[in-house]
Coordinates of C-alpha atoms in Angstrom, one line a residue:
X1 CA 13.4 -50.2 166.0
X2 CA 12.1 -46.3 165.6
X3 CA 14.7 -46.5 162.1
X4 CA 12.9 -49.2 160.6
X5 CA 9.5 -47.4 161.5
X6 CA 10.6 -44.0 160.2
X7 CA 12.2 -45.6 157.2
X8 CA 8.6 -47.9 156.6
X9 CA 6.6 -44.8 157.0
X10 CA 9.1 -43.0 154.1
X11 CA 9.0 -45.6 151.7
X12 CA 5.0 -45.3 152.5
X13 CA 4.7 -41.9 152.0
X14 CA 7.1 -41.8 148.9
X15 CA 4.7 -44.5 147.3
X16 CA 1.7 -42.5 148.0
X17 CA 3.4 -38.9 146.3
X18 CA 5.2 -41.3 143.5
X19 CA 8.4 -40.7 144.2
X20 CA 9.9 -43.8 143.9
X21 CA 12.1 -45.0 142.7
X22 CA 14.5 -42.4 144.7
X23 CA 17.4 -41.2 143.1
X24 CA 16.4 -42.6 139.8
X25 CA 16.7 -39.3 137.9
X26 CA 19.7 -39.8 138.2
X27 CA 21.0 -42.6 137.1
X28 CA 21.7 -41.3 133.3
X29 CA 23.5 -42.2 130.3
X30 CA 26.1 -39.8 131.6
X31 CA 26.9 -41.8 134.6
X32 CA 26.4 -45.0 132.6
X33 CA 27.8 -44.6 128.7
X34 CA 27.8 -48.3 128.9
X35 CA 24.1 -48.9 128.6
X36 CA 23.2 -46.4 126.1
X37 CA 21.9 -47.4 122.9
X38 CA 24.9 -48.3 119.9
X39 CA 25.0 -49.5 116.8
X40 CA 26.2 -53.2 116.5
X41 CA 28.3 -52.3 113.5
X42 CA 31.6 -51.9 113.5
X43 CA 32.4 -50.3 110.1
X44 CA 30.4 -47.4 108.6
X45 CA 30.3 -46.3 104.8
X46 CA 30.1 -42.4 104.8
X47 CA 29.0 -41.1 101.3
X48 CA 29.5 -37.2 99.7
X49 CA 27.1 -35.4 101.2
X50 CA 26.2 -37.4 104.2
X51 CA 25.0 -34.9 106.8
X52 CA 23.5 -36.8 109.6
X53 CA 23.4 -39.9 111.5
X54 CA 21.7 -40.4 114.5
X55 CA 24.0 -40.8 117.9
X56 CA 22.4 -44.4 118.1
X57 CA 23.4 -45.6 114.7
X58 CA 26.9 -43.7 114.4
X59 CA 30.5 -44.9 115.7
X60 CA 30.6 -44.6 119.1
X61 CA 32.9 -41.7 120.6
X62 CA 32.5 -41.5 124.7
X63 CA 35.1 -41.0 127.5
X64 CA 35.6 -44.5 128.6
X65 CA 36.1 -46.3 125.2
X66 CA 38.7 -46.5 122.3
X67 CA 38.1 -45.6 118.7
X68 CA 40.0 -45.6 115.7
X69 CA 38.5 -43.9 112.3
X70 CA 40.4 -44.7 108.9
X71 CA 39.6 -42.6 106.3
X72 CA 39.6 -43.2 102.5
X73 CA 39.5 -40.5 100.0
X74 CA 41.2 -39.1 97.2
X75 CA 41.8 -35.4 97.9
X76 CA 42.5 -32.8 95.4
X77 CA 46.1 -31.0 96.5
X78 CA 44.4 -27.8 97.1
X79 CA 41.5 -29.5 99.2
X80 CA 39.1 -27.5 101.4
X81 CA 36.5 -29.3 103.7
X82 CA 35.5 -31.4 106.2
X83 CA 36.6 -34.9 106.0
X84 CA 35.5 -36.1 108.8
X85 CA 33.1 -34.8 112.4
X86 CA 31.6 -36.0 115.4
X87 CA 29.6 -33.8 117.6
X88 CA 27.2 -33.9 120.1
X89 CA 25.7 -31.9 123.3
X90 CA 28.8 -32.1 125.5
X91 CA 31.3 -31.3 122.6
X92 CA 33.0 -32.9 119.3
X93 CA 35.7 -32.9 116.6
X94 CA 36.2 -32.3 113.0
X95 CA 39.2 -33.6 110.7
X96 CA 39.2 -31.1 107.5
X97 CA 41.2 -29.7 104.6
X98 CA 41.8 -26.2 104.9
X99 CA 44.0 -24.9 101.2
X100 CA 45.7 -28.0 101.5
X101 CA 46.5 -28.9 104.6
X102 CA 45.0 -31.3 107.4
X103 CA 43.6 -29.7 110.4
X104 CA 41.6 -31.0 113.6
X105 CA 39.6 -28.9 116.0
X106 CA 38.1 -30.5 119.5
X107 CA 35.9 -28.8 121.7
X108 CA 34.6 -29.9 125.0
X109 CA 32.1 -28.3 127.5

């Protein structure tokens, strides 16, 4: 009985310095990839040049779900540059041509 008073004067007092809902903070993308915003698609078309797209729009790469990227170019045998790179705040990878040869760097924080 003195719980469910101290726990009615809480909720009252957390109401009154709008605090509620508790915890809320942190219940993040993070925690839950799952409900973060995606792209319906499931094939892009990446032109020359293409510098940007935004996380929302963009193949999604997150711990918890597959991915497979198939790449279609013609490279010169001598070829330097990035092919291919996904980044973001927590880390990222990039498939390039460096003289020639295939390389991938990841990074994770």
């Amino acid at each position: 009985e003195k719980l469910a008073e101290l726990k009615a004067a809480f909720l009252v007092e957390a109401a009154a310095n709008k605090v509620l809902p508790i915890g809320a903070g942190l219940y993040t993308w993070f925690y839950h990839p799952e409900e973060a915003p995606r792209s319906p698609l499931t094939e892009w078309d990446l032109f020359q040049g293409e510098t940007r797209l935004a996380e929302s729009t963009a193949p999604l790469y997150r711990a918890g779900f597959s991915s497979l990227a198939t790449l279609q170019a013609d490279v010169p045998s001598n070829a330097s540059g990035v092919l291919y790179c996904v980044g973001g705040g927590g880390g990222g990878f990039t498939v390039y041509m460096d003289a020639g040869y295939l390389h991938v760097e990841y990074m994770s924080s």
